[in-house]
Coordinates of C-alpha atoms in Angstrom, one line a residue:
Chain O
M1 CA -129.8 6.8 -136.9
T2 CA -132.2 5.6 -139.4
R3 CA -131.7 3.0 -142.0
K4 CA -130.7 5.8 -144.2
D5 CA -127.7 7.4 -142.3
V6 CA -126.9 4.0 -141.6
L7 CA -126.2 3.3 -145.3
V8 CA -125.2 6.5 -145.9
Q9 CA -122.3 6.3 -143.5
K10 CA -121.2 3.0 -144.4
D11 CA -120.7 4.0 -148.1
L12 CA -118.3 6.8 -146.7
L13 CA -116.5 4.4 -144.4
G14 CA -116.9 0.5 -145.4
T15 CA -115.3 -0.6 -147.9
N16 CA -117.5 -2.8 -150.9
K17 CA -117.8 -6.0 -149.0
E18 CA -118.8 -4.2 -146.1
V19 CA -121.4 -2.3 -147.4
A20 CA -122.6 -5.4 -149.3
A21 CA -123.0 -7.4 -145.9
E22 CA -125.4 -4.5 -144.6
I23 CA -127.1 -4.8 -147.6
R24 CA -127.6 -8.2 -147.1
K25 CA -128.2 -8.0 -143.8
E26 CA -131.0 -5.3 -144.0
L27 CA -132.8 -6.7 -147.1
R28 CA -133.1 -10.4 -145.5
G29 CA -134.2 -8.6 -142.4
R30 CA -137.2 -7.2 -144.7
G31 CA -137.9 -10.7 -146.2
I32 CA -136.6 -9.5 -149.6
L33 CA -134.9 -11.7 -152.0
C34 CA -132.1 -9.7 -154.0
V35 CA -130.8 -10.7 -157.4
N36 CA -127.8 -9.7 -159.0
L37 CA -127.7 -10.2 -162.8
L38 CA -124.6 -10.4 -164.8
S39 CA -123.6 -10.5 -168.3
S40 CA -122.0 -9.7 -171.5
P41 CA -123.8 -6.4 -173.1
G42 CA -126.5 -7.3 -174.9
S43 CA -127.2 -11.2 -173.9
G44 CA -130.6 -10.4 -173.0
K45 CA -130.9 -9.2 -168.8
T46 CA -133.7 -6.6 -169.6
A47 CA -136.0 -8.6 -171.8
L48 CA -135.4 -11.5 -169.4
L49 CA -136.6 -9.3 -166.2
E50 CA -139.8 -7.8 -168.4
G51 CA -140.8 -11.6 -168.9
L52 CA -140.1 -12.1 -165.0
A53 CA -142.6 -9.0 -164.5
D54 CA -145.1 -10.5 -166.4
R55 CA -145.2 -13.9 -164.8
L56 CA -144.1 -12.3 -161.3
K57 CA -147.1 -10.1 -161.2
G58 CA -150.4 -10.8 -159.6
R59 CA -148.6 -12.9 -156.7
F60 CA -145.6 -10.7 -155.8
R61 CA -143.8 -7.3 -156.2
M62 CA -140.7 -7.1 -157.6
A63 CA -138.5 -3.7 -158.1
V64 CA -135.6 -3.3 -160.4
I65 CA -132.3 -1.2 -160.1
E66 CA -130.6 -1.0 -163.6
G67 CA -126.9 -0.2 -164.1
D68 CA -125.5 1.2 -166.9
I69 CA -122.8 3.5 -167.8
E70 CA -125.5 5.8 -170.0
T71 CA -129.0 6.1 -170.3
E72 CA -132.3 5.2 -169.1
R73 CA -133.2 2.9 -171.5
D74 CA -133.5 0.1 -169.4
A75 CA -135.1 2.1 -166.4
E76 CA -137.8 3.0 -169.2
R77 CA -138.3 -0.4 -170.4
I78 CA -138.7 -2.1 -166.7
R79 CA -140.9 0.7 -165.5
A80 CA -143.4 0.1 -169.1
R81 CA -143.9 -3.5 -167.3
G82 CA -145.8 -1.3 -164.3
V83 CA -142.6 -2.1 -162.1
P84 CA -140.6 0.5 -160.0
A85 CA -137.0 0.9 -161.8
W86 CA -134.3 3.1 -160.4
Q87 CA -131.4 3.5 -163.0
I88 CA -127.6 4.1 -162.2
T89 CA -125.8 5.4 -164.3
T90 CA -121.9 4.7 -163.8
G91 CA -120.7 7.7 -166.1
G92 CA -118.1 5.8 -167.3
A93 CA -118.0 3.1 -164.8
C94 CA -117.7 -1.0 -166.0
H95 CA -119.7 -2.2 -163.3
L96 CA -122.1 -1.6 -159.7
E97 CA -120.7 -1.4 -156.4
A98 CA -122.5 -2.0 -152.9
K99 CA -122.3 2.0 -152.0
M100 CA -124.6 3.0 -155.1
V101 CA -126.6 0.3 -154.3
G102 CA -126.9 1.6 -151.2
K103 CA -128.1 5.1 -152.5
V104 CA -130.5 3.8 -154.1
L105 CA -132.2 1.7 -151.2
P106 CA -133.7 3.8 -148.8
G107 CA -136.0 5.2 -152.0
V108 CA -137.2 1.5 -152.7
P109 CA -140.6 0.6 -150.8
A110 CA -140.2 -1.8 -147.9
A111 CA -143.0 -3.7 -149.1
I112 CA -141.7 -5.4 -151.9
D113 CA -141.0 -9.7 -152.6
F114 CA -137.9 -9.4 -155.3
L115 CA -135.1 -6.6 -155.8
F116 CA -133.5 -7.5 -159.5
I117 CA -130.4 -5.7 -159.9
E118 CA -129.2 -5.8 -163.5
N119 CA -125.4 -5.1 -163.6
V120 CA -123.6 -3.1 -166.6
G121 CA -122.8 -5.2 -169.4
N122 CA -119.5 -6.9 -168.7
L123 CA -118.5 -10.3 -168.2
V124 CA -115.6 -9.1 -166.1
C125 CA -115.5 -6.7 -163.9
P126 CA -118.6 -6.9 -162.1
A127 CA -117.8 -10.3 -161.1
G128 CA -115.7 -9.0 -158.0
Y129 CA -118.2 -7.0 -157.0
D130 CA -120.8 -8.5 -154.1
L131 CA -123.5 -6.0 -154.0
G132 CA -125.2 -7.4 -151.0
E133 CA -127.2 -10.3 -153.5
S134 CA -128.7 -13.2 -151.9
L135 CA -128.5 -15.0 -155.5
R136 CA -126.0 -14.3 -158.2
C137 CA -127.1 -14.7 -162.0
V138 CA -124.9 -15.6 -165.0
L139 CA -126.5 -15.0 -168.3
L140 CA -124.7 -16.4 -171.4
S141 CA -126.8 -15.9 -174.8
S142 CA -126.3 -18.5 -177.3
P143 CA -124.8 -16.1 -180.2
E144 CA -121.9 -15.3 -177.5
G145 CA -120.8 -19.1 -178.0
D146 CA -120.3 -22.4 -175.9
D147 CA -116.4 -21.3 -175.3
K148 CA -117.2 -18.6 -173.0
P149 CA -117.4 -19.8 -169.1
A150 CA -113.4 -20.9 -169.4
K151 CA -112.7 -17.8 -171.2
Y152 CA -114.5 -15.6 -168.7
P153 CA -114.4 -18.0 -165.3
Q154 CA -115.0 -15.4 -162.5
A155 CA -118.3 -14.9 -163.2
F156 CA -119.5 -18.4 -163.8
A157 CA -116.9 -19.5 -160.5
T158 CA -119.3 -16.8 -158.4
A159 CA -122.9 -17.3 -159.4
D160 CA -125.4 -19.5 -158.1
V161 CA -127.2 -19.7 -161.3
L162 CA -126.7 -20.3 -164.9
I163 CA -129.3 -18.9 -167.0
L164 CA -128.7 -19.7 -170.7
T165 CA -130.6 -17.5 -172.6
K166 CA -131.9 -16.4 -176.3
A167 CA -132.6 -20.3 -176.9
D168 CA -134.7 -19.6 -179.7
L169 CA -131.2 -18.5 -182.0
I170 CA -129.5 -22.1 -181.4
P171 CA -131.1 -23.9 -184.5
Y172 CA -129.1 -20.8 -186.5
L173 CA -125.9 -21.3 -184.5
P174 CA -122.9 -23.2 -184.4
F175 CA -123.9 -23.2 -180.3
D176 CA -124.0 -26.7 -178.0
P177 CA -125.8 -26.0 -174.7
A178 CA -125.0 -28.9 -173.0
G179 CA -121.7 -28.1 -174.1
A180 CA -121.7 -24.3 -172.5
A181 CA -123.2 -26.1 -169.4
R182 CA -120.6 -28.7 -168.7
E183 CA -118.0 -25.9 -169.1
A184 CA -119.9 -23.6 -166.3
L185 CA -120.1 -26.8 -164.6
A186 CA -116.6 -27.8 -164.5
I187 CA -115.5 -24.4 -163.3
N188 CA -118.4 -24.4 -160.3
P189 CA -120.2 -27.4 -160.1
R190 CA -123.2 -26.2 -157.7
L191 CA -124.5 -23.8 -160.3
R192 CA -128.2 -24.6 -161.1
V193 CA -128.5 -23.7 -164.8
F194 CA -131.6 -23.0 -167.4
R195 CA -132.5 -22.6 -170.6
V196 CA -134.7 -19.7 -171.7
S197 CA -135.9 -17.4 -174.5
A198 CA -137.6 -14.3 -173.4
L199 CA -138.6 -13.6 -176.7
R200 CA -140.2 -16.6 -177.3
G201 CA -141.5 -17.6 -173.6
E202 CA -139.5 -21.2 -173.5
G203 CA -138.4 -22.0 -170.3
M204 CA -139.6 -18.6 -168.7
D205 CA -142.2 -19.9 -166.0
G206 CA -139.8 -22.5 -164.7
L207 CA -137.5 -19.9 -164.2
A208 CA -139.8 -17.6 -162.7
A209 CA -141.0 -20.9 -160.2
F210 CA -137.7 -20.9 -159.3
F211 CA -137.1 -17.7 -158.5
A212 CA -140.6 -17.8 -155.9
E213 CA -139.0 -21.2 -154.6
A214 CA -135.5 -19.6 -153.8
L215 CA -137.8 -16.3 -152.3
A216 CA -140.0 -19.2 -150.1
A217 CA -136.9 -20.9 -148.9
E218 CA -134.6 -17.8 -147.8
R219 CA -137.9 -16.4 -145.6
A220 CA -137.8 -20.1 -144.2
A221 CA -134.1 -19.8 -143.4
R222 CA -134.9 -16.2 -141.2
A223 CA -137.7 -17.4 -139.4
Chain L
M1 CA -80.0 -0.4 -177.3
T2 CA -82.3 -3.2 -179.4
R3 CA -85.2 -2.8 -180.2
K4 CA -86.4 -5.1 -177.6
D5 CA -84.3 -3.4 -175.2
V6 CA -86.3 -0.1 -176.2
L7 CA -89.3 -2.0 -175.8
V8 CA -88.5 -3.8 -172.5
Q9 CA -87.3 0.3 -171.3
K10 CA -90.6 1.9 -172.1
D11 CA -92.7 -1.1 -170.9
L12 CA -90.8 0.0 -167.0
L13 CA -90.5 3.2 -167.7
G14 CA -93.8 4.5 -170.1
T15 CA -97.2 5.6 -169.2
N16 CA -99.6 3.2 -171.6
K17 CA -99.8 6.3 -173.7
E18 CA -96.1 6.5 -174.2
V19 CA -95.8 2.7 -174.7
A20 CA -98.5 2.9 -177.3
A21 CA -96.6 5.9 -179.2
E22 CA -94.1 3.9 -179.2
I23 CA -95.1 1.2 -180.7
R24 CA -97.1 3.1 -183.7
K25 CA -93.5 4.6 -184.4
E26 CA -92.5 1.2 -184.5
L27 CA -94.6 -0.2 -186.7
R28 CA -95.2 2.3 -189.0
G29 CA -91.8 2.4 -189.4
R30 CA -91.9 -0.7 -190.6
G31 CA -94.4 -0.7 -193.1
I32 CA -97.4 -2.9 -191.0
L33 CA -101.2 -1.7 -190.1
C34 CA -102.1 -2.4 -187.0
V35 CA -105.6 -3.0 -186.1
N36 CA -107.4 -2.8 -182.6
L37 CA -110.4 -5.0 -182.6
L38 CA -112.8 -4.1 -179.5
S39 CA -116.2 -5.5 -179.0
S40 CA -118.5 -7.5 -176.2
P41 CA -117.9 -11.0 -175.5
G42 CA -119.0 -13.2 -178.5
S43 CA -119.9 -10.6 -180.7
G44 CA -117.6 -12.4 -183.1
K45 CA -113.9 -10.8 -183.5
T46 CA -112.2 -14.3 -183.7
A47 CA -114.3 -15.4 -186.3
L48 CA -113.9 -12.2 -188.1
L49 CA -110.0 -12.5 -188.1
E50 CA -111.1 -16.1 -189.4
G51 CA -112.8 -14.5 -192.5
L52 CA -110.1 -12.2 -193.2
A53 CA -107.1 -14.9 -193.1
D54 CA -108.8 -16.5 -195.3
R55 CA -108.9 -13.3 -197.7
L56 CA -105.7 -12.0 -197.5
K57 CA -103.7 -15.0 -197.3
G58 CA -101.4 -15.1 -200.4
R59 CA -101.8 -11.2 -200.6
F60 CA -101.0 -9.9 -197.7
R61 CA -98.6 -11.7 -194.2
M62 CA -101.1 -11.2 -191.2
A63 CA -100.1 -11.8 -187.7
V64 CA -102.5 -12.1 -184.8
I65 CA -101.9 -11.0 -180.8
E66 CA -105.1 -12.8 -178.7
G67 CA -106.1 -11.2 -176.0
D68 CA -108.1 -13.2 -173.2
I69 CA -108.2 -13.6 -170.0
E70 CA -107.9 -17.3 -169.7
T71 CA -107.1 -20.1 -172.6
E72 CA -105.3 -20.2 -176.0
R73 CA -108.2 -21.2 -177.6
D74 CA -108.4 -18.4 -179.6
A75 CA -104.9 -18.2 -180.7
E76 CA -105.2 -22.0 -181.5
R77 CA -108.5 -21.0 -183.5
I78 CA -106.3 -18.5 -186.0
R79 CA -103.1 -20.7 -185.9
A80 CA -105.3 -23.1 -187.5
R81 CA -105.8 -20.8 -190.4
G82 CA -102.1 -20.9 -191.2
V83 CA -101.2 -17.4 -189.7
P84 CA -99.2 -16.8 -186.7
A85 CA -100.9 -15.8 -183.6
W86 CA -99.6 -15.0 -179.9
Q87 CA -102.1 -15.4 -177.1
I88 CA -101.8 -13.0 -174.2
T89 CA -103.3 -14.4 -170.7
T90 CA -104.0 -11.5 -168.8
G91 CA -105.0 -13.7 -165.6
G92 CA -108.0 -11.2 -164.9
A93 CA -107.5 -7.8 -165.8
C94 CA -110.1 -6.9 -168.4
H95 CA -108.3 -5.1 -170.9
L96 CA -105.3 -5.2 -172.9
E97 CA -102.5 -2.5 -172.4
A98 CA -100.0 -1.6 -174.7
K99 CA -97.3 -2.8 -172.4
M100 CA -98.8 -6.4 -172.9
V101 CA -98.4 -6.0 -176.7
G102 CA -94.9 -4.7 -176.5
K103 CA -93.5 -7.6 -174.7
V104 CA -95.4 -9.9 -177.8
L105 CA -93.6 -7.5 -180.3
P106 CA -90.4 -8.7 -180.6
G107 CA -91.1 -12.0 -181.2
V108 CA -93.8 -11.3 -184.3
P109 CA -91.9 -11.5 -187.7
A110 CA -90.9 -8.4 -189.3
A111 CA -92.2 -9.2 -192.9
I112 CA -95.9 -8.6 -192.2
D113 CA -98.3 -6.2 -193.9
F114 CA -101.2 -6.5 -190.9
L115 CA -101.1 -7.0 -187.0
F116 CA -104.4 -7.7 -186.0
I117 CA -105.2 -7.5 -181.6
E118 CA -108.1 -8.9 -180.5
N119 CA -108.9 -7.5 -177.1
V120 CA -110.4 -9.1 -174.2
G121 CA -114.2 -9.1 -174.7
N122 CA -115.4 -5.9 -173.1
L123 CA -117.6 -3.1 -174.0
V124 CA -115.8 -1.2 -171.6
C125 CA -112.8 -0.9 -170.2
P126 CA -110.5 -1.8 -173.4
A127 CA -112.0 1.5 -174.9
G128 CA -108.9 3.6 -172.5
Y129 CA -106.4 2.2 -173.4
D130 CA -104.8 2.8 -176.7
L131 CA -102.4 -0.2 -178.2
G132 CA -100.5 1.8 -180.8
E133 CA -102.6 0.7 -183.0
S134 CA -103.2 2.9 -186.8
L135 CA -106.8 1.8 -187.0
R136 CA -109.5 1.1 -183.6
C137 CA -112.8 -1.4 -184.8
V138 CA -115.4 -1.9 -182.6
L139 CA -117.4 -4.8 -183.3
L140 CA -121.4 -4.9 -182.4
S141 CA -123.0 -8.2 -183.5
S142 CA -127.0 -8.2 -184.4
P143 CA -127.8 -10.6 -181.4
E144 CA -126.4 -8.1 -179.4
G145 CA -129.4 -5.1 -180.3
D146 CA -129.5 -2.1 -182.0
D147 CA -129.4 0.0 -178.8
K148 CA -126.0 -0.2 -177.4
P149 CA -123.7 2.2 -178.8
A150 CA -125.7 5.3 -176.5
K151 CA -125.1 2.8 -173.5
Y152 CA -121.4 1.8 -173.8
P153 CA -120.1 5.6 -175.9
Q154 CA -116.4 5.4 -175.0
A155 CA -115.6 2.1 -177.8
F156 CA -117.7 3.7 -180.1
A157 CA -116.3 7.4 -179.8
T158 CA -112.9 6.2 -180.0
A159 CA -112.9 3.8 -182.8
D160 CA -112.4 4.6 -186.8
V161 CA -114.8 2.0 -187.7
L162 CA -117.9 0.3 -187.1
I163 CA -118.3 -3.2 -187.8
L164 CA -122.2 -4.9 -187.9
T165 CA -121.4 -8.6 -187.2
K166 CA -123.4 -11.6 -187.2
A167 CA -125.8 -10.2 -190.5
D168 CA -127.0 -13.7 -191.2
L169 CA -129.4 -13.3 -187.7
I170 CA -130.8 -10.2 -188.2
P171 CA -134.1 -12.1 -189.4
Y172 CA -134.6 -13.8 -186.5
L173 CA -134.0 -10.6 -184.2
P174 CA -135.3 -7.5 -183.2
F175 CA -132.8 -5.4 -184.7
D176 CA -132.2 -2.1 -186.9
P177 CA -129.1 -2.3 -188.8
A178 CA -129.7 1.4 -189.9
G179 CA -130.8 2.4 -186.2
A180 CA -127.7 0.9 -185.1
A181 CA -125.2 2.8 -187.5
R182 CA -127.4 6.0 -186.9
E183 CA -126.9 5.7 -183.1
A184 CA -123.0 5.3 -183.3
L185 CA -122.7 8.0 -185.9
A186 CA -124.4 10.4 -183.7
I187 CA -121.4 9.7 -181.3
N188 CA -118.5 9.4 -183.9
P189 CA -119.9 10.5 -187.0
R190 CA -116.4 9.7 -189.1
L191 CA -117.0 6.2 -188.0
R192 CA -116.8 3.5 -191.8
V193 CA -119.4 1.2 -191.0
F194 CA -119.4 -2.2 -192.5
R195 CA -122.4 -5.1 -192.0
V196 CA -120.8 -8.8 -192.4
S197 CA -121.3 -12.2 -191.4
A198 CA -118.5 -13.8 -191.2
L199 CA -120.1 -17.4 -191.1
R200 CA -121.8 -17.0 -194.6
G201 CA -119.1 -14.8 -195.9
E202 CA -121.4 -11.8 -196.6
G203 CA -119.7 -8.3 -196.5
M204 CA -116.2 -10.0 -195.9
D205 CA -114.5 -9.4 -199.2
G206 CA -115.6 -5.5 -199.1
L207 CA -114.2 -5.2 -195.3
A208 CA -110.9 -7.5 -196.5
A209 CA -110.5 -4.8 -199.3
F210 CA -111.0 -1.8 -197.0
F211 CA -107.8 -3.2 -195.1
A212 CA -106.2 -3.4 -197.9
E213 CA -106.7 0.1 -198.8
A214 CA -106.1 1.4 -195.4
L215 CA -102.4 -0.4 -195.8
A216 CA -101.7 1.2 -198.7
A217 CA -102.9 4.8 -197.5
E218 CA -100.8 4.6 -194.5
R219 CA -97.7 3.6 -196.4
A220 CA -98.6 6.4 -199.0
A221 CA -98.6 8.3 -195.8
R222 CA -95.2 7.6 -194.2
A223 CA -93.5 7.7 -197.9

């Protein structure tokens, strides 16, 4: 069977967990670091990917799978940065599932370094669905408030990385970034925490460097 | 059977729609305007209720049902304004359902004018669940971006009122409030649109006046 056939079969037969495990094995085997981005609507997932595209280009090849309920808007924004992007429109569903990623995967070029998956904007439901990623990042934007980790714990409990976004707005807000990080770390002490403004560039070089290191670590673990 | 018994029975037997219809009938019969607030996490639902509490007090009696996955935080904030509040913690569920409201309702004082229900922060799933409200309000905060109505259409399609929140941040953002309203109205032309900053007070008197008129209209329709 071809890889596509295997994925299609898993799509029909497997549970989400099984399909996700197959995707992870496949992507790790190809030396691709897969990153799943989770957050509320409008926390800045697409802007973060635009900023990473600008910083990784030339050195790394990336591709993006965009999840949305409706519209191709986010994929168009990513393509405008010269990065291949696939839009999954769920048509009402509140999260991506591994089988949806599995359907897109055969079309994604084999020779890439990073596959970023932008989940449907929803801080609740996507946390329950493994997509086969090696790294899960949860974004929390400063206007959402520093009280969100305890109110929406699963996204923070299951993530590897917390990215505090829209740092440029902090001067205008009642938002305590250290408090937000503390609350998230109380739920999940192994979280790596970053603070960025994709709009102004603050912290974005450091985040791009972190992903480059994570890619190198994943490839070294495989060797 | 008492009202409580009726609600408990409906809770066991009825579908969400049936329970919601029962709640709506009950509240309308008592002359209470029930308002369901929907939005992403951190769009400012609780801050809006705090601002309304300050503006309605003395003239009207209000009560609040707070929906969250975890924590009593929002109910505590409302109680600190002198308004009775009940916290429903869904323990993982991504939306409120009518039966959850039905369980709380027997404890809510009969002699109130407004019952506000703050849904779980989620722009997707709560849109599918009627809670028995007479008015559904969707909040969109300026930092979320003006492209959200088309990406999350159901919340906008099913609402009566669109409240653009955090207007004080617009000078620092790439956000077009007229464009956001236009996109929402293309989905649902009957939306009433308000623009507020709960933090600074902008637009809040007008919104409180709108709710007072809606209450009067509902009571007039009953008479």
